[in-house]
Amino acid sequence: MGIDPKDLSEDDLMRELAHLYQTRMEALMHGPDDALARHTSRTNELESEYLRRHPVRDIDPGRLREGARAR
């Protein structure tokens, strides 16, 4: 279901990911099992495509274990 993530433009991919993150809690709290499973699989598809396109990401040092310890 949905457009193959490889066929999405960069803007569309980012918009789809943002929408999934906005609707995650609703799916988790109130969606039937099949809707939650589909939400999860679609999120995985889109995130995998993002990582394929952006294999080198800008990692925030504060998100690393050492950065967390420094806080």
PDB file of N, CA, C and O in Angstrom:
ATOM      1  N   MET A   1       0.837  -1.179   0.000  1.00  0.00           N
ATOM      2  CA  MET A   1       0.000   0.000   0.000  1.00  0.00           C
ATOM      3  C   MET A   1       0.881   1.241   0.000  1.00  0.00           C
ATOM      4  O   MET A   1       1.948   1.245   0.595  1.00  0.00           O
ATOM      5  N   GLY A   2       0.404   2.261  -0.620  1.00  0.00           N
ATOM      6  CA  GLY A   2       1.174   3.484  -0.702  1.00  0.00           C
ATOM      7  C   GLY A   2       2.166   3.426  -1.847  1.00  0.00           C
ATOM      8  O   GLY A   2       2.449   2.371  -2.396  1.00  0.00           O
ATOM      9  N   ILE A   3       2.688   4.561  -2.166  1.00  0.00           N
ATOM     10  CA  ILE A   3       3.673   4.666  -3.246  1.00  0.00           C
ATOM     11  C   ILE A   3       4.989   4.070  -2.764  1.00  0.00           C
ATOM     12  O   ILE A   3       5.391   4.266  -1.616  1.00  0.00           O
ATOM     13  N   ASP A   4       5.654   3.368  -3.648  1.00  0.00           N
ATOM     14  CA  ASP A   4       6.963   2.816  -3.330  1.00  0.00           C
ATOM     15  C   ASP A   4       7.864   3.979  -2.906  1.00  0.00           C
ATOM     16  O   ASP A   4       7.979   4.973  -3.636  1.00  0.00           O
ATOM     17  N   PRO A   5       8.493   3.888  -1.748  1.00  0.00           N
ATOM     18  CA  PRO A   5       9.332   4.996  -1.284  1.00  0.00           C
ATOM     19  C   PRO A   5      10.415   5.411  -2.273  1.00  0.00           C
ATOM     20  O   PRO A   5      10.788   6.579  -2.324  1.00  0.00           O
ATOM     21  N   LYS A   6      10.904   4.480  -3.082  1.00  0.00           N
ATOM     22  CA  LYS A   6      11.923   4.821  -4.082  1.00  0.00           C
ATOM     23  C   LYS A   6      11.385   5.782  -5.133  1.00  0.00           C
ATOM     24  O   LYS A   6      12.148   6.485  -5.779  1.00  0.00           O
ATOM     25  N   ASP A   7      10.056   5.794  -5.310  1.00  0.00           N
ATOM     26  CA  ASP A   7       9.433   6.652  -6.308  1.00  0.00           C
ATOM     27  C   ASP A   7       9.056   8.030  -5.764  1.00  0.00           C
ATOM     28  O   ASP A   7       8.558   8.869  -6.514  1.00  0.00           O
ATOM     29  N   LEU A   8       9.266   8.267  -4.485  1.00  0.00           N
ATOM     30  CA  LEU A   8       8.919   9.549  -3.882  1.00  0.00           C
ATOM     31  C   LEU A   8      10.043  10.557  -4.081  1.00  0.00           C
ATOM     32  O   LEU A   8      11.227  10.209  -3.993  1.00  0.00           O
ATOM     33  N   SER A   9       9.664  11.790  -4.319  1.00  0.00           N
ATOM     34  CA  SER A   9      10.666  12.858  -4.338  1.00  0.00           C
ATOM     35  C   SER A   9      11.180  13.036  -2.918  1.00  0.00           C
ATOM     36  O   SER A   9      10.589  12.537  -1.949  1.00  0.00           O
ATOM     37  N   GLU A  10      12.263  13.764  -2.768  1.00  0.00           N
ATOM     38  CA  GLU A  10      12.819  14.020  -1.431  1.00  0.00           C
ATOM     39  C   GLU A  10      11.795  14.744  -0.552  1.00  0.00           C
ATOM     40  O   GLU A  10      11.599  14.384   0.606  1.00  0.00           O
ATOM     41  N   ASP A  11      11.136  15.745  -1.118  1.00  0.00           N
ATOM     42  CA  ASP A  11      10.129  16.479  -0.350  1.00  0.00           C
ATOM     43  C   ASP A  11       8.975  15.573   0.067  1.00  0.00           C
ATOM     44  O   ASP A  11       8.493  15.654   1.198  1.00  0.00           O
ATOM     45  N   ASP A  12       8.521  14.726  -0.857  1.00  0.00           N
ATOM     46  CA  ASP A  12       7.418  13.821  -0.535  1.00  0.00           C
ATOM     47  C   ASP A  12       7.824  12.802   0.524  1.00  0.00           C
ATOM     48  O   ASP A  12       7.028  12.478   1.414  1.00  0.00           O
ATOM     49  N   LEU A  13       9.049  12.294   0.435  1.00  0.00           N
ATOM     50  CA  LEU A  13       9.528  11.347   1.439  1.00  0.00           C
ATOM     51  C   LEU A  13       9.531  11.995   2.818  1.00  0.00           C
ATOM     52  O   LEU A  13       9.045  11.410   3.796  1.00  0.00           O
ATOM     53  N   MET A  14      10.058  13.192   2.902  1.00  0.00           N
ATOM     54  CA  MET A  14      10.108  13.887   4.188  1.00  0.00           C
ATOM     55  C   MET A  14       8.707  14.201   4.717  1.00  0.00           C
ATOM     56  O   MET A  14       8.445  14.073   5.920  1.00  0.00           O
ATOM     57  N   ARG A  15       7.806  14.571   3.837  1.00  0.00           N
ATOM     58  CA  ARG A  15       6.423  14.856   4.248  1.00  0.00           C
ATOM     59  C   ARG A  15       5.737  13.587   4.757  1.00  0.00           C
ATOM     60  O   ARG A  15       5.056  13.601   5.785  1.00  0.00           O
ATOM     61  N   GLU A  16       5.950  12.474   4.057  1.00  0.00           N
ATOM     62  CA  GLU A  16       5.367  11.198   4.483  1.00  0.00           C
ATOM     63  C   GLU A  16       5.905  10.776   5.853  1.00  0.00           C
ATOM     64  O   GLU A  16       5.152  10.316   6.711  1.00  0.00           O
ATOM     65  N   LEU A  17       7.205  10.910   6.045  1.00  0.00           N
ATOM     66  CA  LEU A  17       7.788  10.562   7.340  1.00  0.00           C
ATOM     67  C   LEU A  17       7.219  11.449   8.447  1.00  0.00           C
ATOM     68  O   LEU A  17       6.855  10.945   9.526  1.00  0.00           O
ATOM     69  N   ALA A  18       7.138  12.736   8.207  1.00  0.00           N
ATOM     70  CA  ALA A  18       6.600  13.657   9.216  1.00  0.00           C
ATOM     71  C   ALA A  18       5.166  13.280   9.572  1.00  0.00           C
ATOM     72  O   ALA A  18       4.787  13.275  10.754  1.00  0.00           O
ATOM     73  N   HIS A  19       4.379  12.947   8.573  1.00  0.00           N
ATOM     74  CA  HIS A  19       2.984  12.577   8.826  1.00  0.00           C
ATOM     75  C   HIS A  19       2.914  11.286   9.656  1.00  0.00           C
ATOM     76  O   HIS A  19       2.100  11.192  10.591  1.00  0.00           O
ATOM     77  N   LEU A  20       3.755  10.315   9.341  1.00  0.00           N
ATOM     78  CA  LEU A  20       3.755   9.073  10.112  1.00  0.00           C
ATOM     79  C   LEU A  20       4.120   9.320  11.570  1.00  0.00           C
ATOM     80  O   LEU A  20       3.526   8.739  12.474  1.00  0.00           O
ATOM     81  N   TYR A  21       5.103  10.181  11.794  1.00  0.00           N
ATOM     82  CA  TYR A  21       5.500  10.469  13.174  1.00  0.00           C
ATOM     83  C   TYR A  21       4.375  11.184  13.921  1.00  0.00           C
ATOM     84  O   TYR A  21       4.166  10.959  15.108  1.00  0.00           O
ATOM     85  N   GLN A  22       3.627  12.024  13.214  1.00  0.00           N
ATOM     86  CA  GLN A  22       2.506  12.736  13.842  1.00  0.00           C
ATOM     87  C   GLN A  22       1.366  11.780  14.200  1.00  0.00           C
ATOM     88  O   GLN A  22       0.645  12.011  15.166  1.00  0.00           O
ATOM     89  N   THR A  23       1.184  10.728  13.426  1.00  0.00           N
ATOM     90  CA  THR A  23       0.040   9.834  13.633  1.00  0.00           C
ATOM     91  C   THR A  23       0.397   8.564  14.410  1.00  0.00           C
ATOM     92  O   THR A  23      -0.473   7.746  14.682  1.00  0.00           O
ATOM     93  N   ARG A  24       1.656   8.410  14.798  1.00  0.00           N
ATOM     94  CA  ARG A  24       2.086   7.181  15.455  1.00  0.00           C
ATOM     95  C   ARG A  24       1.336   6.912  16.753  1.00  0.00           C
ATOM     96  O   ARG A  24       0.879   5.794  16.999  1.00  0.00           O
ATOM     97  N   MET A  25       1.218   7.895  17.622  1.00  0.00           N
ATOM     98  CA  MET A  25       0.571   7.677  18.912  1.00  0.00           C
ATOM     99  C   MET A  25      -0.892   7.290  18.743  1.00  0.00           C
ATOM    100  O   MET A  25      -1.382   6.396  19.433  1.00  0.00           O
ATOM    101  N   GLU A  26      -1.559   7.922  17.796  1.00  0.00           N
ATOM    102  CA  GLU A  26      -2.965   7.574  17.543  1.00  0.00           C
ATOM    103  C   GLU A  26      -3.084   6.122  17.081  1.00  0.00           C
ATOM    104  O   GLU A  26      -3.951   5.383  17.544  1.00  0.00           O
ATOM    105  N   ALA A  27      -2.199   5.710  16.192  1.00  0.00           N
ATOM    106  CA  ALA A  27      -2.220   4.320  15.716  1.00  0.00           C
ATOM    107  C   ALA A  27      -1.922   3.356  16.859  1.00  0.00           C
ATOM    108  O   ALA A  27      -2.560   2.312  16.991  1.00  0.00           O
ATOM    109  N   LEU A  28      -0.964   3.713  17.698  1.00  0.00           N
ATOM    110  CA  LEU A  28      -0.589   2.857  18.816  1.00  0.00           C
ATOM    111  C   LEU A  28      -1.709   2.743  19.844  1.00  0.00           C
ATOM    112  O   LEU A  28      -2.042   1.650  20.301  1.00  0.00           O
ATOM    113  N   MET A  29      -2.292   3.863  20.196  1.00  0.00           N
ATOM    114  CA  MET A  29      -3.296   3.879  21.260  1.00  0.00           C
ATOM    115  C   MET A  29      -4.683   3.428  20.819  1.00  0.00           C
ATOM    116  O   MET A  29      -5.399   2.813  21.606  1.00  0.00           O
ATOM    117  N   HIS A  30      -5.044   3.707  19.564  1.00  0.00           N
ATOM    118  CA  HIS A  30      -6.443   3.512  19.175  1.00  0.00           C
ATOM    119  C   HIS A  30      -6.648   2.682  17.913  1.00  0.00           C
ATOM    120  O   HIS A  30      -7.786   2.372  17.566  1.00  0.00           O
ATOM    121  N   GLY A  31      -5.579   2.361  17.213  1.00  0.00           N
ATOM    122  CA  GLY A  31      -5.733   1.621  15.964  1.00  0.00           C
ATOM    123  C   GLY A  31      -5.863   0.126  16.202  1.00  0.00           C
ATOM    124  O   GLY A  31      -5.292  -0.414  17.154  1.00  0.00           O
ATOM    125  N   PRO A  32      -6.590  -0.556  15.338  1.00  0.00           N
ATOM    126  CA  PRO A  32      -6.639  -2.018  15.432  1.00  0.00           C
ATOM    127  C   PRO A  32      -5.263  -2.602  15.090  1.00  0.00           C
ATOM    128  O   PRO A  32      -4.399  -1.921  14.523  1.00  0.00           O
ATOM    129  N   ASP A  33      -5.063  -3.848  15.455  1.00  0.00           N
ATOM    130  CA  ASP A  33      -3.757  -4.489  15.273  1.00  0.00           C
ATOM    131  C   ASP A  33      -3.245  -4.399  13.840  1.00  0.00           C
ATOM    132  O   ASP A  33      -2.065  -4.131  13.620  1.00  0.00           O
ATOM    133  N   ASP A  34      -4.125  -4.618  12.860  1.00  0.00           N
ATOM    134  CA  ASP A  34      -3.661  -4.586  11.467  1.00  0.00           C
ATOM    135  C   ASP A  34      -3.248  -3.177  11.042  1.00  0.00           C
ATOM    136  O   ASP A  34      -2.280  -3.004  10.300  1.00  0.00           O
ATOM    137  N   ALA A  35      -3.920  -2.146  11.547  1.00  0.00           N
ATOM    138  CA  ALA A  35      -3.547  -0.773  11.222  1.00  0.00           C
ATOM    139  C   ALA A  35      -2.207  -0.414  11.872  1.00  0.00           C
ATOM    140  O   ALA A  35      -1.361   0.235  11.243  1.00  0.00           O
ATOM    141  N   LEU A  36      -1.997  -0.851  13.099  1.00  0.00           N
ATOM    142  CA  LEU A  36      -0.721  -0.594  13.765  1.00  0.00           C
ATOM    143  C   LEU A  36       0.410  -1.324  13.051  1.00  0.00           C
ATOM    144  O   LEU A  36       1.478  -0.754  12.836  1.00  0.00           O
ATOM    145  N   ALA A  37       0.167  -2.551  12.640  1.00  0.00           N
ATOM    146  CA  ALA A  37       1.189  -3.304  11.915  1.00  0.00           C
ATOM    147  C   ALA A  37       1.519  -2.628  10.593  1.00  0.00           C
ATOM    148  O   ALA A  37       2.691  -2.527  10.207  1.00  0.00           O
ATOM    149  N   ARG A  38       0.527  -2.133   9.889  1.00  0.00           N
ATOM    150  CA  ARG A  38       0.775  -1.452   8.614  1.00  0.00           C
ATOM    151  C   ARG A  38       1.513  -0.139   8.850  1.00  0.00           C
ATOM    152  O   ARG A  38       2.406   0.223   8.092  1.00  0.00           O
ATOM    153  N   HIS A  39       1.136   0.573   9.885  1.00  0.00           N
ATOM    154  CA  HIS A  39       1.809   1.823  10.220  1.00  0.00           C
ATOM    155  C   HIS A  39       3.296   1.546  10.475  1.00  0.00           C
ATOM    156  O   HIS A  39       4.167   2.264   9.976  1.00  0.00           O
ATOM    157  N   THR A  40       3.568   0.502  11.226  1.00  0.00           N
ATOM    158  CA  THR A  40       4.948   0.126  11.536  1.00  0.00           C
ATOM    159  C   THR A  40       5.714  -0.262  10.279  1.00  0.00           C
ATOM    160  O   THR A  40       6.848   0.191  10.064  1.00  0.00           O
ATOM    161  N   SER A  41       5.106  -1.064   9.426  1.00  0.00           N
ATOM    162  CA  SER A  41       5.809  -1.499   8.215  1.00  0.00           C
ATOM    163  C   SER A  41       6.040  -0.330   7.261  1.00  0.00           C
ATOM    164  O   SER A  41       7.106  -0.229   6.646  1.00  0.00           O
ATOM    165  N   ARG A  42       5.082   0.579   7.156  1.00  0.00           N
ATOM    166  CA  ARG A  42       5.260   1.746   6.290  1.00  0.00           C
ATOM    167  C   ARG A  42       6.352   2.657   6.838  1.00  0.00           C
ATOM    168  O   ARG A  42       7.174   3.186   6.077  1.00  0.00           O
ATOM    169  N   THR A  43       6.384   2.840   8.145  1.00  0.00           N
ATOM    170  CA  THR A  43       7.448   3.635   8.753  1.00  0.00           C
ATOM    171  C   THR A  43       8.805   3.017   8.441  1.00  0.00           C
ATOM    172  O   THR A  43       9.746   3.724   8.063  1.00  0.00           O
ATOM    173  N   ASN A  44       8.912   1.707   8.568  1.00  0.00           N
ATOM    174  CA  ASN A  44      10.168   1.018   8.261  1.00  0.00           C
ATOM    175  C   ASN A  44      10.560   1.202   6.795  1.00  0.00           C
ATOM    176  O   ASN A  44      11.736   1.418   6.487  1.00  0.00           O
ATOM    177  N   GLU A  45       9.594   1.112   5.895  1.00  0.00           N
ATOM    178  CA  GLU A  45       9.869   1.308   4.467  1.00  0.00           C
ATOM    179  C   GLU A  45      10.433   2.703   4.204  1.00  0.00           C
ATOM    180  O   GLU A  45      11.433   2.870   3.500  1.00  0.00           O
ATOM    181  N   LEU A  46       9.765   3.711   4.755  1.00  0.00           N
ATOM    182  CA  LEU A  46      10.163   5.092   4.507  1.00  0.00           C
ATOM    183  C   LEU A  46      11.490   5.433   5.184  1.00  0.00           C
ATOM    184  O   LEU A  46      12.337   6.108   4.593  1.00  0.00           O
ATOM    185  N   GLU A  47      11.678   4.943   6.403  1.00  0.00           N
ATOM    186  CA  GLU A  47      12.947   5.201   7.078  1.00  0.00           C
ATOM    187  C   GLU A  47      14.101   4.496   6.362  1.00  0.00           C
ATOM    188  O   GLU A  47      15.191   5.061   6.242  1.00  0.00           O
ATOM    189  N   SER A  48      13.868   3.296   5.879  1.00  0.00           N
ATOM    190  CA  SER A  48      14.907   2.584   5.125  1.00  0.00           C
ATOM    191  C   SER A  48      15.286   3.345   3.863  1.00  0.00           C
ATOM    192  O   SER A  48      16.469   3.430   3.505  1.00  0.00           O
ATOM    193  N   GLU A  49      14.297   3.908   3.189  1.00  0.00           N
ATOM    194  CA  GLU A  49      14.580   4.697   1.992  1.00  0.00           C
ATOM    195  C   GLU A  49      15.360   5.958   2.352  1.00  0.00           C
ATOM    196  O   GLU A  49      16.291   6.342   1.652  1.00  0.00           O
ATOM    197  N   TYR A  50      14.995   6.599   3.445  1.00  0.00           N
ATOM    198  CA  TYR A  50      15.737   7.781   3.883  1.00  0.00           C
ATOM    199  C   TYR A  50      17.201   7.413   4.136  1.00  0.00           C
ATOM    200  O   TYR A  50      18.110   8.112   3.693  1.00  0.00           O
ATOM    201  N   LEU A  51      17.433   6.316   4.842  1.00  0.00           N
ATOM    202  CA  LEU A  51      18.803   5.891   5.146  1.00  0.00           C
ATOM    203  C   LEU A  51      19.562   5.482   3.891  1.00  0.00           C
ATOM    204  O   LEU A  51      20.773   5.696   3.798  1.00  0.00           O
ATOM    205  N   ARG A  52      18.861   4.925   2.915  1.00  0.00           N
ATOM    206  CA  ARG A  52      19.504   4.573   1.652  1.00  0.00           C
ATOM    207  C   ARG A  52      19.988   5.839   0.944  1.00  0.00           C
ATOM    208  O   ARG A  52      21.096   5.897   0.422  1.00  0.00           O
ATOM    209  N   ARG A  53      19.149   6.861   0.965  1.00  0.00           N
ATOM    210  CA  ARG A  53      19.500   8.127   0.299  1.00  0.00           C
ATOM    211  C   ARG A  53      20.535   8.930   1.074  1.00  0.00           C
ATOM    212  O   ARG A  53      21.258   9.736   0.496  1.00  0.00           O
ATOM    213  N   HIS A  54      20.547   8.762   2.377  1.00  0.00           N
ATOM    214  CA  HIS A  54      21.414   9.563   3.256  1.00  0.00           C
ATOM    215  C   HIS A  54      22.236   8.645   4.162  1.00  0.00           C
ATOM    216  O   HIS A  54      22.041   8.639   5.384  1.00  0.00           O
ATOM    217  N   PRO A  55      23.158   7.882   3.590  1.00  0.00           N
ATOM    218  CA  PRO A  55      23.922   6.936   4.403  1.00  0.00           C
ATOM    219  C   PRO A  55      24.856   7.620   5.407  1.00  0.00           C
ATOM    220  O   PRO A  55      25.199   7.047   6.431  1.00  0.00           O
ATOM    221  N   VAL A  56      25.253   8.835   5.116  1.00  0.00           N
ATOM    222  CA  VAL A  56      26.093   9.592   6.041  1.00  0.00           C
ATOM    223  C   VAL A  56      25.224  10.702   6.624  1.00  0.00           C
ATOM    224  O   VAL A  56      24.855  11.640   5.930  1.00  0.00           O
ATOM    225  N   ARG A  57      24.876  10.542   7.879  1.00  0.00           N
ATOM    226  CA  ARG A  57      24.006  11.518   8.525  1.00  0.00           C
ATOM    227  C   ARG A  57      24.809  12.397   9.464  1.00  0.00           C
ATOM    228  O   ARG A  57      25.867  12.023   9.931  1.00  0.00           O
ATOM    229  N   ASP A  58      24.297  13.574   9.726  1.00  0.00           N
ATOM    230  CA  ASP A  58      24.911  14.510  10.662  1.00  0.00           C
ATOM    231  C   ASP A  58      24.490  14.081  12.069  1.00  0.00           C
ATOM    232  O   ASP A  58      23.355  14.319  12.480  1.00  0.00           O
ATOM    233  N   ILE A  59      25.394  13.431  12.783  1.00  0.00           N
ATOM    234  CA  ILE A  59      25.081  12.915  14.113  1.00  0.00           C
ATOM    235  C   ILE A  59      25.332  14.007  15.155  1.00  0.00           C
ATOM    236  O   ILE A  59      26.421  14.586  15.218  1.00  0.00           O
ATOM    237  N   ASP A  60      24.340  14.271  15.956  1.00  0.00           N
ATOM    238  CA  ASP A  60      24.446  15.248  17.040  1.00  0.00           C
ATOM    239  C   ASP A  60      25.267  14.611  18.168  1.00  0.00           C
ATOM    240  O   ASP A  60      24.857  13.597  18.733  1.00  0.00           O
ATOM    241  N   PRO A  61      26.410  15.196  18.523  1.00  0.00           N
ATOM    242  CA  PRO A  61      27.244  14.617  19.579  1.00  0.00           C
ATOM    243  C   PRO A  61      26.499  14.447  20.907  1.00  0.00           C
ATOM    244  O   PRO A  61      26.801  13.544  21.681  1.00  0.00           O
ATOM    245  N   GLY A  62      25.521  15.296  21.158  1.00  0.00           N
ATOM    246  CA  GLY A  62      24.738  15.181  22.383  1.00  0.00           C
ATOM    247  C   GLY A  62      23.875  13.929  22.429  1.00  0.00           C
ATOM    248  O   GLY A  62      23.396  13.535  23.492  1.00  0.00           O
ATOM    249  N   ARG A  63      23.674  13.300  21.258  1.00  0.00           N
ATOM    250  CA  ARG A  63      22.869  12.080  21.190  1.00  0.00           C
ATOM    251  C   ARG A  63      23.706  10.822  21.431  1.00  0.00           C
ATOM    252  O   ARG A  63      23.177   9.739  21.544  1.00  0.00           O
ATOM    253  N   LEU A  64      25.017  10.995  21.484  1.00  0.00           N
ATOM    254  CA  LEU A  64      25.903   9.871  21.747  1.00  0.00           C
ATOM    255  C   LEU A  64      26.011   9.644  23.251  1.00  0.00           C
ATOM    256  O   LEU A  64      25.736  10.535  24.061  1.00  0.00           O
ATOM    257  N   ARG A  65      26.447   8.470  23.638  1.00  0.00           N
ATOM    258  CA  ARG A  65      26.567   8.132  25.048  1.00  0.00           C
ATOM    259  C   ARG A  65      27.475   9.141  25.771  1.00  0.00           C
ATOM    260  O   ARG A  65      27.153   9.603  26.862  1.00  0.00           O
ATOM    261  N   GLU A  66      28.594   9.493  25.163  1.00  0.00           N
ATOM    262  CA  GLU A  66      29.509  10.456  25.796  1.00  0.00           C
ATOM    263  C   GLU A  66      28.847  11.818  25.972  1.00  0.00           C
ATOM    264  O   GLU A  66      29.054  12.482  26.974  1.00  0.00           O
ATOM    265  N   GLY A  67      28.077  12.241  24.981  1.00  0.00           N
ATOM    266  CA  GLY A  67      27.386  13.519  25.070  1.00  0.00           C
ATOM    267  C   GLY A  67      26.340  13.505  26.170  1.00  0.00           C
ATOM    268  O   GLY A  67      26.151  14.502  26.888  1.00  0.00           O
ATOM    269  N   ALA A  68      25.655  12.398  26.327  1.00  0.00           N
ATOM    270  CA  ALA A  68      24.657  12.270  27.370  1.00  0.00           C
ATOM    271  C   ALA A  68      25.308  12.316  28.751  1.00  0.00           C
ATOM    272  O   ALA A  68      24.782  12.912  29.684  1.00  0.00           O
ATOM    273  N   ARG A  69      26.459  11.706  28.856  1.00  0.00           N
ATOM    274  CA  ARG A  69      27.179  11.724  30.149  1.00  0.00           C
ATOM    275  C   ARG A  69      27.628  13.134  30.496  1.00  0.00           C
ATOM    276  O   ARG A  69      27.674  13.507  31.672  1.00  0.00           O
ATOM    277  N   ALA A  70      27.985  13.912  29.477  1.00  0.00           N
ATOM    278  CA  ALA A  70      28.453  15.275  29.708  1.00  0.00           C
ATOM    279  C   ALA A  70      27.326  16.183  30.221  1.00  0.00           C
ATOM    280  O   ALA A  70      27.590  17.180  30.882  1.00  0.00           O
ATOM    281  N   ARG A  71      26.096  15.825  29.908  1.00  0.00           N
ATOM    282  CA  ARG A  71      24.966  16.627  30.368  1.00  0.00           C
ATOM    283  C   ARG A  71      24.777  16.377  31.819  1.00  0.00           C
ATOM    284  O   ARG A  71      24.456  16.815  32.696  1.00  0.00           O
TER     285      ARG A  71
END
